[in-house]
mmCIF file of C-alpha atoms in Angstrom:
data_model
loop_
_atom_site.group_PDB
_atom_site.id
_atom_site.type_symbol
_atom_site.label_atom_id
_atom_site.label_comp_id
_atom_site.label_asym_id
_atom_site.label_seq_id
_atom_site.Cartn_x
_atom_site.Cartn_y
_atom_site.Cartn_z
ATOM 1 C CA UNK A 8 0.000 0.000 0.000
ATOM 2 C CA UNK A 9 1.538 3.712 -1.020
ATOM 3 C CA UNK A 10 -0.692 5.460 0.225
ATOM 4 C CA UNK A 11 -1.617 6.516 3.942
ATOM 5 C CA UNK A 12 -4.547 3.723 5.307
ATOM 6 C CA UNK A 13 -8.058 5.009 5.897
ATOM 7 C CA UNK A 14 -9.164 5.140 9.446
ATOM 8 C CA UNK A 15 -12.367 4.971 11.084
ATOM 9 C CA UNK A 16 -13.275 6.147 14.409
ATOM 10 C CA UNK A 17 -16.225 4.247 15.850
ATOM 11 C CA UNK A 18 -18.180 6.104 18.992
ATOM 12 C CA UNK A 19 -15.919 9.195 17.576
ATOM 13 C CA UNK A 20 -18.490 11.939 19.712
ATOM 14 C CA UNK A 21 -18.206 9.699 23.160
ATOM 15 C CA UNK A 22 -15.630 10.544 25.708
ATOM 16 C CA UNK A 23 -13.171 8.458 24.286
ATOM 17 C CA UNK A 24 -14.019 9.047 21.151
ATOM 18 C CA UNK A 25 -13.570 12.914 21.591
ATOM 19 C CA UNK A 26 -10.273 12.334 23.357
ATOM 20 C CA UNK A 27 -9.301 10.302 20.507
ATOM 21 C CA UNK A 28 -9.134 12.959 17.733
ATOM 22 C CA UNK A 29 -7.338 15.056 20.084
ATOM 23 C CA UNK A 30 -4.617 13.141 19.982
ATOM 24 C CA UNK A 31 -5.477 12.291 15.963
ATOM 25 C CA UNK A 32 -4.904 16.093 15.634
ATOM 26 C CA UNK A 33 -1.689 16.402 18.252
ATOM 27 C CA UNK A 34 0.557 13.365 16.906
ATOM 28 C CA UNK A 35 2.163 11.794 14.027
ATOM 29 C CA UNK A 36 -0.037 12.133 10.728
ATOM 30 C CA UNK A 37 0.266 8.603 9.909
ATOM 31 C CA UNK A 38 -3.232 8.807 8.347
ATOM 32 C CA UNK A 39 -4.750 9.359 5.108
ATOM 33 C CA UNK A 40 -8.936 9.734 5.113
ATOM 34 C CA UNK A 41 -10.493 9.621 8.833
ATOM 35 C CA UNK A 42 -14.089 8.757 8.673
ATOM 36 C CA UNK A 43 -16.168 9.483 12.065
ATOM 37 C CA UNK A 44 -18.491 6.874 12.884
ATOM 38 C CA UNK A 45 -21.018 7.322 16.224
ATOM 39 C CA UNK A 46 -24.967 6.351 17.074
ATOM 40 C CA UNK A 47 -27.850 7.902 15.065
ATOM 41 C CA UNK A 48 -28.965 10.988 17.533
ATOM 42 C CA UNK A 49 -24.972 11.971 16.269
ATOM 43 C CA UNK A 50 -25.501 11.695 12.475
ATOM 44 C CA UNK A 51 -24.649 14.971 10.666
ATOM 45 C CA UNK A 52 -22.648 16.632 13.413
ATOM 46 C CA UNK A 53 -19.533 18.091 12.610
ATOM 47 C CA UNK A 54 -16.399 17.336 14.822
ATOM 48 C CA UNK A 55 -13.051 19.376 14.322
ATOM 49 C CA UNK A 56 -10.427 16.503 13.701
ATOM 50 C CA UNK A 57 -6.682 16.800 12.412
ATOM 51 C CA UNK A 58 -7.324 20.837 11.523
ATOM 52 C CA UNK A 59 -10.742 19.581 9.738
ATOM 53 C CA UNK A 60 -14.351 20.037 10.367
ATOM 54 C CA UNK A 61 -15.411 16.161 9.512
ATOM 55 C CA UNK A 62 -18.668 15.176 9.496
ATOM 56 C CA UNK A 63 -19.933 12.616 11.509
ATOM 57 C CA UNK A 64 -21.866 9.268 9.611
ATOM 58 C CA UNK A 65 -23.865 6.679 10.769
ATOM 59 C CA UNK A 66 -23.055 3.066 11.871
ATOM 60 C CA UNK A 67 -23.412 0.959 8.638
ATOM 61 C CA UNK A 68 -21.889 -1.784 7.101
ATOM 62 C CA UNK A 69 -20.976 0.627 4.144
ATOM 63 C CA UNK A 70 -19.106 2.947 6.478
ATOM 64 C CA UNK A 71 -16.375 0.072 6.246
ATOM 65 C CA UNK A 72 -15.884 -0.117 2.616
ATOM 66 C CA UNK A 73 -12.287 1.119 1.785
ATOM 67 C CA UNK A 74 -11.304 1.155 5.527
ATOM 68 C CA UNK A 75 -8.202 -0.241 6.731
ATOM 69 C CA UNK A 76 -7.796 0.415 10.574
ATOM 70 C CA UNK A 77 -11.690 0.635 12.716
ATOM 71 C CA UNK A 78 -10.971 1.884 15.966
ATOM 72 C CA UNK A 79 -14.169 1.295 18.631
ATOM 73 C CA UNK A 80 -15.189 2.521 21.494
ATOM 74 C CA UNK A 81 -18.667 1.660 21.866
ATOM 75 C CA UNK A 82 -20.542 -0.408 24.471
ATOM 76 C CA UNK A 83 -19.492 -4.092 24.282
ATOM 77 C CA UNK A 84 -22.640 -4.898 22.940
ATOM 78 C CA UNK A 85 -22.304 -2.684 19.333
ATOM 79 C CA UNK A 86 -18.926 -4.013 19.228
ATOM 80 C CA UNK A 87 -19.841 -7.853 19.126
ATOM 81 C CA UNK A 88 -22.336 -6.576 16.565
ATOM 82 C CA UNK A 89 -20.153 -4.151 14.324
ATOM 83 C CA UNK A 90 -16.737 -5.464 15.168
ATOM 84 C CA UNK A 91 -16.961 -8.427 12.628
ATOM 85 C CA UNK A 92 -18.707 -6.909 9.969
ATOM 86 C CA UNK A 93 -16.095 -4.104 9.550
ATOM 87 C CA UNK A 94 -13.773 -7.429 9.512
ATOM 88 C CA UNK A 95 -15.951 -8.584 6.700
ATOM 89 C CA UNK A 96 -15.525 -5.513 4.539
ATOM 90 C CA UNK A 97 -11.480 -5.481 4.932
ATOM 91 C CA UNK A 98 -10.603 -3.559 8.310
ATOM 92 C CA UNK A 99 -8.542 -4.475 11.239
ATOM 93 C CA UNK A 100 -10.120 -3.470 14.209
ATOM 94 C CA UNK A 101 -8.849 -2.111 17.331
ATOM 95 C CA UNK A 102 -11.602 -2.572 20.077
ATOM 96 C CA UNK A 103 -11.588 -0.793 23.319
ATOM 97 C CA UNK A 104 -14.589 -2.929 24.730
ATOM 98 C CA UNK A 105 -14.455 -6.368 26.483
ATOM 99 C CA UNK A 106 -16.084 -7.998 23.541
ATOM 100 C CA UNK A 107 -13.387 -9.640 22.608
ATOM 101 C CA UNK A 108 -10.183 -9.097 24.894
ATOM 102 C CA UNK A 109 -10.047 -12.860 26.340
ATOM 103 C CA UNK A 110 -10.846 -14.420 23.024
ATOM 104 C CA UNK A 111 -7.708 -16.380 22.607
ATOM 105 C CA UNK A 112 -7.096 -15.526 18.849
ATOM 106 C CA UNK A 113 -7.073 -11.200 19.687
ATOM 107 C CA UNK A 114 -4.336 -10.062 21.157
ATOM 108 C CA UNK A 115 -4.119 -7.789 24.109
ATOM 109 C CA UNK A 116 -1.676 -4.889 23.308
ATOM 110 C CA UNK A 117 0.080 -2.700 25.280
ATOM 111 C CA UNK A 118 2.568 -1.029 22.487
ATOM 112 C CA UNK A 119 5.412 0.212 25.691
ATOM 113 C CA UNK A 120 5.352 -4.029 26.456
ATOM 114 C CA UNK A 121 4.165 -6.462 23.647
ATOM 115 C CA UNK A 122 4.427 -3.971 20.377
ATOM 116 C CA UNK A 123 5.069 -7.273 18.119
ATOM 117 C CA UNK A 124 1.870 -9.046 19.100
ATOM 118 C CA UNK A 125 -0.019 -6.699 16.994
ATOM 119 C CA UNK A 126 1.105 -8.430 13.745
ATOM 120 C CA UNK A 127 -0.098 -11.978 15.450
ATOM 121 C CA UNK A 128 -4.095 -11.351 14.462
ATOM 122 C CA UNK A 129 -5.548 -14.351 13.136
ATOM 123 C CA UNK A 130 -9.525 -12.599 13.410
ATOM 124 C CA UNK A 131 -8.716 -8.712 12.347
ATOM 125 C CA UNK A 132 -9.160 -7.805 16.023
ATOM 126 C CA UNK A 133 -6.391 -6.181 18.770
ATOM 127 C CA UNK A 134 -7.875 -5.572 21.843
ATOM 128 C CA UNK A 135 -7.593 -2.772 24.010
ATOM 129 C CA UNK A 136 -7.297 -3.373 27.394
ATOM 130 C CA UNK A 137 -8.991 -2.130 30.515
ATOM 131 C CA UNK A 138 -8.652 1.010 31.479
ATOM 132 C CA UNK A 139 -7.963 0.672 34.914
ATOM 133 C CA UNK A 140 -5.325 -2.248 33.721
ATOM 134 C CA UNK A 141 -3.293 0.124 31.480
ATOM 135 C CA UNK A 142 -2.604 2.908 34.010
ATOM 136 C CA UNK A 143 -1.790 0.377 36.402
ATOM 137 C CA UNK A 144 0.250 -2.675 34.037
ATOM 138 C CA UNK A 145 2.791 -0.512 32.479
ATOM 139 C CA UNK A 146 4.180 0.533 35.620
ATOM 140 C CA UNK A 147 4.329 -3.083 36.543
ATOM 141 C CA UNK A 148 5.980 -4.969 33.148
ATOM 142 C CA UNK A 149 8.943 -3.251 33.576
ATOM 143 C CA UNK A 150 9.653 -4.529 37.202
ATOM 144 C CA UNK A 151 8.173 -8.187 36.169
ATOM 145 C CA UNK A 152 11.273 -8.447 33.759
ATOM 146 C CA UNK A 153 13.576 -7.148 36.000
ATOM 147 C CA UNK A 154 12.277 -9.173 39.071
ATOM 148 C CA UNK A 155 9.769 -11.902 38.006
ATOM 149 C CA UNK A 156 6.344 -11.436 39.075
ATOM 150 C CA UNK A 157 4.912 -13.547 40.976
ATOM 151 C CA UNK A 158 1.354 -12.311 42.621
ATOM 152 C CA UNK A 159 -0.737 -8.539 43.209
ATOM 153 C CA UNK A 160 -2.976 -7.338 45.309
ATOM 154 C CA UNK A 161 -4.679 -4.273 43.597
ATOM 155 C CA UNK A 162 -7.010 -1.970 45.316
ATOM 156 C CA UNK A 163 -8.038 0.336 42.097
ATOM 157 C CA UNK A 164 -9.469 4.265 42.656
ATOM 158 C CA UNK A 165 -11.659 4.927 39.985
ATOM 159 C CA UNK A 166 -12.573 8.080 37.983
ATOM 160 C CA UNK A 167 -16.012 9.173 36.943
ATOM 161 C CA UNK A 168 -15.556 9.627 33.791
ATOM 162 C CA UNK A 169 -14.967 5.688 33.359
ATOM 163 C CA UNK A 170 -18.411 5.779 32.383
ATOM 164 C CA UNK A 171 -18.606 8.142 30.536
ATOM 165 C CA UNK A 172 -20.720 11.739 30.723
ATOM 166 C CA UNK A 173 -23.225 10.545 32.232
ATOM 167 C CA UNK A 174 -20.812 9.269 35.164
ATOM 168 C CA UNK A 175 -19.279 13.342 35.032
ATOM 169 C CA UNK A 176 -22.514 14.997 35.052
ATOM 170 C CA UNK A 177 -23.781 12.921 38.397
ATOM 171 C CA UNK A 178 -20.814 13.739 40.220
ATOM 172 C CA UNK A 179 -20.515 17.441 39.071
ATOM 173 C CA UNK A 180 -24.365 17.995 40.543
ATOM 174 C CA UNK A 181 -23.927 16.046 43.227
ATOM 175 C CA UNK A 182 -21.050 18.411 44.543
ATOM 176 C CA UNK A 183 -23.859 21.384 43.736
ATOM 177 C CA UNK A 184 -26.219 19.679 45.827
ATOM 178 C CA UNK A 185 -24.014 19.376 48.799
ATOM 179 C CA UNK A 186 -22.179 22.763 48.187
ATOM 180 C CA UNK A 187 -22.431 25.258 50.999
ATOM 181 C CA UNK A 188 -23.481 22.280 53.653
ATOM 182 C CA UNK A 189 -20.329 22.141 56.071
ATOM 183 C CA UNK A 190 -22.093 19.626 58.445
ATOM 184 C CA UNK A 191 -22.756 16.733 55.599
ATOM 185 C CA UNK A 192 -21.112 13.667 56.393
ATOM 186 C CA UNK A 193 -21.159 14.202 60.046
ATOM 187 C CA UNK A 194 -24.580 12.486 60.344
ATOM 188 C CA UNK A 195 -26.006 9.046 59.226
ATOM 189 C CA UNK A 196 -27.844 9.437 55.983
ATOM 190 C CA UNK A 197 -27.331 13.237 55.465
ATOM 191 C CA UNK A 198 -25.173 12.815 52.060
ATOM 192 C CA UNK A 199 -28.409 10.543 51.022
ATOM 193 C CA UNK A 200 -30.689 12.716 51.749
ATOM 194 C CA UNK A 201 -28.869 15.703 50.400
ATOM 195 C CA UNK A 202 -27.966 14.125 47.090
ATOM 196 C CA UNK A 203 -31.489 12.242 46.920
ATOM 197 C CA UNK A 204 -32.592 9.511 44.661
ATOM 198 C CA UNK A 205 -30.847 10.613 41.334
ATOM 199 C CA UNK A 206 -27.923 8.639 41.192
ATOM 200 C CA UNK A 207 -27.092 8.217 38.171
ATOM 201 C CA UNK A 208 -25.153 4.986 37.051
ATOM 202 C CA UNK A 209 -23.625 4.629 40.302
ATOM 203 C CA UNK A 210 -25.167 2.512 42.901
ATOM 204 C CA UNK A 211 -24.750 5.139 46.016
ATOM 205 C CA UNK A 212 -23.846 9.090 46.558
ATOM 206 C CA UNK A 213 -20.766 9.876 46.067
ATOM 207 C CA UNK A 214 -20.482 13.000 46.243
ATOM 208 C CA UNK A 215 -18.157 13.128 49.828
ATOM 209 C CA UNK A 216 -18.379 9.259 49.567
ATOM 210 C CA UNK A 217 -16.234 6.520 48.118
ATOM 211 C CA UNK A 218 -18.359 3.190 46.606
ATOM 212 C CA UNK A 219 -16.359 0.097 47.207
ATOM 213 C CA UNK A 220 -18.188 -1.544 43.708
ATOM 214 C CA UNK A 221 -17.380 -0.877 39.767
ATOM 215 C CA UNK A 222 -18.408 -2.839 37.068
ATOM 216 C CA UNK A 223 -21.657 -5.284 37.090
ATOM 217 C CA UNK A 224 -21.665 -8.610 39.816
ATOM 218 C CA UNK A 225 -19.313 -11.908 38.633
ATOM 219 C CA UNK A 226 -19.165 -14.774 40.084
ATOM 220 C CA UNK A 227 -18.252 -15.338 43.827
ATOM 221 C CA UNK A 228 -18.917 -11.768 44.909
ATOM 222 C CA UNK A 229 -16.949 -10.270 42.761
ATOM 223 C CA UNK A 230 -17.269 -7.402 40.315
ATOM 224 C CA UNK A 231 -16.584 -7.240 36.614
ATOM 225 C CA UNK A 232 -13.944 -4.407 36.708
ATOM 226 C CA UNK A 233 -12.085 -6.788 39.245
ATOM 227 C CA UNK A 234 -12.020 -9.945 37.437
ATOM 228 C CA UNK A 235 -10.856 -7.691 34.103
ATOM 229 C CA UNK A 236 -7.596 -6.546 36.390
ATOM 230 C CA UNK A 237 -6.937 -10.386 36.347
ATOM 231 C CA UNK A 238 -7.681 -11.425 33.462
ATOM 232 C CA UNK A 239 -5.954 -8.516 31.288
ATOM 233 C CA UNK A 240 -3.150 -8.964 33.552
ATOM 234 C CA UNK A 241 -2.512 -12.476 32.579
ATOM 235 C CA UNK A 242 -2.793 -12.068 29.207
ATOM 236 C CA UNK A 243 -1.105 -8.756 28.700
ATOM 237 C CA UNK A 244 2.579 -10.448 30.439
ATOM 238 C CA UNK A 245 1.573 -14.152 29.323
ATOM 239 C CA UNK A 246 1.507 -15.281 33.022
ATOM 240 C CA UNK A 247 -1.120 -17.544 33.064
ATOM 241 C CA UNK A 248 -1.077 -18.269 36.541
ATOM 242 C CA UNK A 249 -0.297 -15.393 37.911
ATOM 243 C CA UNK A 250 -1.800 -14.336 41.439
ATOM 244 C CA UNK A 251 -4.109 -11.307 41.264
ATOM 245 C CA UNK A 252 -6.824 -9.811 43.779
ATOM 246 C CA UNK A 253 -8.674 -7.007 43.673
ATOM 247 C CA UNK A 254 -10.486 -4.771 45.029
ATOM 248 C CA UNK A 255 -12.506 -1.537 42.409
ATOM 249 C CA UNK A 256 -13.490 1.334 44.409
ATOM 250 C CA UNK A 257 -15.173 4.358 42.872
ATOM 251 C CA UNK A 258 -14.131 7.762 44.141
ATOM 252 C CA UNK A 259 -15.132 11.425 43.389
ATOM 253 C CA UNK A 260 -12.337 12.311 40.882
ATOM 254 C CA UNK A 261 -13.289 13.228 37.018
ATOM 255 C CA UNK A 262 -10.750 11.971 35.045
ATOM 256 C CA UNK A 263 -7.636 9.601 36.429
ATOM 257 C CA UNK A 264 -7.742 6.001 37.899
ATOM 258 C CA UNK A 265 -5.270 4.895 40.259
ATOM 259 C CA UNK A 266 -4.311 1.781 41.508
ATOM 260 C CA UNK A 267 -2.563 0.905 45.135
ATOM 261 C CA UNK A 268 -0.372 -2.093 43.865
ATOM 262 C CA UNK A 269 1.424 -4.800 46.146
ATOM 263 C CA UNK A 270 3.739 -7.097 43.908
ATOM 264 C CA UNK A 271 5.345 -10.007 45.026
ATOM 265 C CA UNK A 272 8.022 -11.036 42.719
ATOM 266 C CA UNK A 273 10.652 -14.304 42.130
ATOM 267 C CA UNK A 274 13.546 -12.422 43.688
ATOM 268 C CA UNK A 275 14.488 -9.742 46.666
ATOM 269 C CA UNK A 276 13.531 -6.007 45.292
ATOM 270 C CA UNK A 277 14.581 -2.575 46.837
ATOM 271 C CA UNK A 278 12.831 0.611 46.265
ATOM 272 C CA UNK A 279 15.772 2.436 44.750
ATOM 273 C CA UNK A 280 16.286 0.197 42.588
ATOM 274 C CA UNK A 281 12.893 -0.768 41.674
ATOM 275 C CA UNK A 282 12.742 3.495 41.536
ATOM 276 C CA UNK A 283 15.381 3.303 38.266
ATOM 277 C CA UNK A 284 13.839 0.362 36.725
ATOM 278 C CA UNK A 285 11.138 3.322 36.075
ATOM 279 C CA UNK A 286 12.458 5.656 35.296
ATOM 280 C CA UNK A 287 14.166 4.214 32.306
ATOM 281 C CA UNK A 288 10.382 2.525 31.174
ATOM 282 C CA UNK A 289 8.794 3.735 28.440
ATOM 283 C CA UNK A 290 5.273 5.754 29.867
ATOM 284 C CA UNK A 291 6.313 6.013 33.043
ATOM 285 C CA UNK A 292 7.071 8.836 35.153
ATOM 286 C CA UNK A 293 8.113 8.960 38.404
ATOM 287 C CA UNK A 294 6.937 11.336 41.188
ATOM 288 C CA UNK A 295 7.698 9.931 44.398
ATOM 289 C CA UNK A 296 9.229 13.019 46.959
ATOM 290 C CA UNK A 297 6.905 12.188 49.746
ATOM 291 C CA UNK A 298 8.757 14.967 52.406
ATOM 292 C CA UNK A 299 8.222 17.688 49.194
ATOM 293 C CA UNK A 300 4.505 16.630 49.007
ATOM 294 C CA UNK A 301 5.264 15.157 45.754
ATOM 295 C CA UNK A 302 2.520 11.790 44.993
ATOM 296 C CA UNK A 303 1.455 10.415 42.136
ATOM 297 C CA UNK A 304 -1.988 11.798 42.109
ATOM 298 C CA UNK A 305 -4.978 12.029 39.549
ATOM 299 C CA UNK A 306 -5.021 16.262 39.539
ATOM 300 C CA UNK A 307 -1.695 16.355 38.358
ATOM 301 C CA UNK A 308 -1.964 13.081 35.710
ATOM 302 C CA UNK A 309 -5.258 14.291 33.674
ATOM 303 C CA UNK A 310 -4.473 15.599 30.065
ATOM 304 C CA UNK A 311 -1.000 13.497 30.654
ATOM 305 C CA UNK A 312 0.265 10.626 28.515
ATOM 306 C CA UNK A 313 2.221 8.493 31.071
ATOM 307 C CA UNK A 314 1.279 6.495 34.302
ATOM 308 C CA UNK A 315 2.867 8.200 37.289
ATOM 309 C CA UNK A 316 4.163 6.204 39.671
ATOM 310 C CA UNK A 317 5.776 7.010 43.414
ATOM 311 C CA UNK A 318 4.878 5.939 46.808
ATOM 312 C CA UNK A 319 7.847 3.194 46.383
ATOM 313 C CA UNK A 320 8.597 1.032 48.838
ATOM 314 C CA UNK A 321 9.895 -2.533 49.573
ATOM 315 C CA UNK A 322 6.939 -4.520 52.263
ATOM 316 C CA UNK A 323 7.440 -4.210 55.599
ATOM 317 C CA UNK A 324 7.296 -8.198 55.988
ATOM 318 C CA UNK A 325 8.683 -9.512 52.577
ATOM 319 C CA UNK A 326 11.748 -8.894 50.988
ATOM 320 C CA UNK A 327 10.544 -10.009 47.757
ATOM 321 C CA UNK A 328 7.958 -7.686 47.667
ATOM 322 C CA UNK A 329 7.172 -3.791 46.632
ATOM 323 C CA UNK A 330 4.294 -1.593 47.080
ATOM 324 C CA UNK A 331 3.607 1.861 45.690
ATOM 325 C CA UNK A 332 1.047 3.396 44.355
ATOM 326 C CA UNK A 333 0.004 4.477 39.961
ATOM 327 C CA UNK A 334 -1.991 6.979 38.376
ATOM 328 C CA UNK A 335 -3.141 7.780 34.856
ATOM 329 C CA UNK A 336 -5.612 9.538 32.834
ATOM 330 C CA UNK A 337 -8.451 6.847 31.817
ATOM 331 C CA UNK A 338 -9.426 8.463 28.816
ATOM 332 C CA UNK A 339 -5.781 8.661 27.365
ATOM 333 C CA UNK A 340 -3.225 6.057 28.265
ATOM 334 C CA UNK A 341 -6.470 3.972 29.757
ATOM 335 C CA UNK A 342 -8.000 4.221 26.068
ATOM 336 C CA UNK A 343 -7.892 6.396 23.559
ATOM 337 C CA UNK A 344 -3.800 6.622 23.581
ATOM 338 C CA UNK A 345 -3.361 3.484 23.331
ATOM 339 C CA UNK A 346 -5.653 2.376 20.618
ATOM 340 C CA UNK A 347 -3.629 5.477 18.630
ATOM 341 C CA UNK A 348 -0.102 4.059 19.364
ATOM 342 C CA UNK A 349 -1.476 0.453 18.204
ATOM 343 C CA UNK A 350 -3.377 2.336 15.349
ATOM 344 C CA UNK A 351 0.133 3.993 14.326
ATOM 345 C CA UNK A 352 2.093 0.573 14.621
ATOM 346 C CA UNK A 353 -0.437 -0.793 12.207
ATOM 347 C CA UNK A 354 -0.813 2.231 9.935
ATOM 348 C CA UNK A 355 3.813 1.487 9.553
ATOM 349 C CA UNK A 356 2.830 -1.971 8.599
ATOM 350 C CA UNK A 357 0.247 -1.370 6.210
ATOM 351 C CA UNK A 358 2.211 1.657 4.206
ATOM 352 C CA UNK A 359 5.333 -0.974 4.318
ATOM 353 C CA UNK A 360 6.015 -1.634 0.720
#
């Protein structure tokens, strides 16, 4: 192929979606045509995209003719509908759902730690992983193949914005609800009864409140979101056995999710040098002065590319161990960054001669 490959951009006027040609518009032009693809109440919009006011089309099979590279970010359920038709009419698709990221045939890739998988494709699908999972997993490959992971315990801090406006909006008039009330929290049933029965998608206030639940109920008690840490996990370092608990939590923060991480690896770690394992990985930064204030903290990572990690320390009770705590913006690194830097990696390979 001479030419630059066509790209469409499927859920282009979500939050991803928007965040996505952002960064379409900030980085490499690897691209030639970029088609916008969203629901029907978006039809005929016009989004500003790459220094271009691109109008926005509706989900059809024909959208797909001539594309090379679909990117999605849709609910899971349009994307085990749409996903293989745009397949069908010649596309690979990068999917930022859970459709398809434990089918064993779509590979799981996170460019800064398995770049060559993306060639290894037998359906036309990469996936993207979980959010939550990329702010938290590139932080962690890098010590893995210096130390040898062995097992985590995760206790994640998730943003609002993980699902999406609607998740923003609650949160934002929730905090208008409260505002001005210096005595809520102080009583049992106040915030409730301040906030009232809107809550949105979440299943309590929490507007001065943190909700120990994200994601829909699994098996055993557990939540979606916290199976998806292990699973993605697994699959992302090819540890098929590796040790992973969780625990989701939902917190009153826009944009960012963090993740308190405790690895146990194969051999003794320190923190030092754990600390310059970091900061020579790719996506990383590290902001760990805890006597200067200095944390790894979701104010400071929105709008920003890489996870930031600090908090670094070896357990109290296990040599072999490490704890310290990641943050990163959801809507970049967690998914619309990295479906670009797999998009770019296959827009190389396709303009390859």
């Amino acid at each position: 192929m001479a030419s630059q490959p066509t790209l469409a951009v499927v859920g282009a006027t979500g939050a991803v979606g928007t965040v996505l040609c952002e960064l379409l518009t900030g980085r490499r032009n690897v691209w030639g045509e970029i088609r916008l693809v969203a629901s029907r109440q978006s039809v005929g919009k016009t989004v500003r995209c790459r220094g271009e006011d691109l109008t926005v089309r509706g989900l059809t099979p024909e959208v797909f003719d001539g594309v090379d590279v679909a990117m999605f970010d849709v609910p899971d359920e349009v994307s085990a509908q749409w996903v293989p038709t745009a397949v069908d009419r010649g596309a690979v698709v990068v999917d930022n759902t859970g459709a398809f990221r434990m089918d064993r045939d779509v590979p799981l890739v996170v460019p800064e730690i398995n770049p060559e998988q993306v060639r290894h494709r037998p359906k036309g699908i990469i996936g993207n992983a979980n959010c939550t999972t990329l702010a938290m997993i590139v932080a962690v490959a890098p010590l893995h193949r210096e130390y040898g992971l062995r097992e985590l315990v995760l206790s994640s801090y998730q943003a609002v914005s993980d699902v999406g406006q609607a998740g923003v909006d609650t949160l934002h008039t929730q905090l208008v609800k409260i505002v001005g009330d210096r005595g809520l929290g102080s009583r049992p049933g106040d915030v409730r009864q301040a906030v009232g029965d809107d809550l949105g998608p979440f299943p309590a206030p929490l507007a001065l409140n943190v909700v120990p639940w994200t994601g829909v109920s699994s098996d055993g008690g557990w939540s979606s979101d916290e199976v998806t840490l292990r699973n993605d996990s697994r699959k992302i370092l090819e540890l098929p056995d590796l040790k992973v608990t969780a625990t989701c939590v939902r917190v009153p923060v826009v944009t960012g999710h963090s993740v308190a991480v405790h690895a146990v690896f194969g051999t003794e770690v320190d923190a030092e040098g754990a600390r310059e394992v970091l900061r020579n990985a790719p996506g990383v930064i590290v902001v760990d002065d805890p006597a200067a204030g200095e944390f790894p903290m979701p104010i400071d990572a929105v709008g920003t590319d890489p996870s930031w990690v600090g908090r670094l320390r070896r357990a109290l009770d296990d040599p072999r161990a490490l704890d310290f705590f990641v943050t990163g913006d959801n809507l970049r690194k967690g998914a619309a960054l990295n479906a670009a830097q797999i998009g770019e990696i296959l827009a190389g390979e396709l303009t390859q001669p």
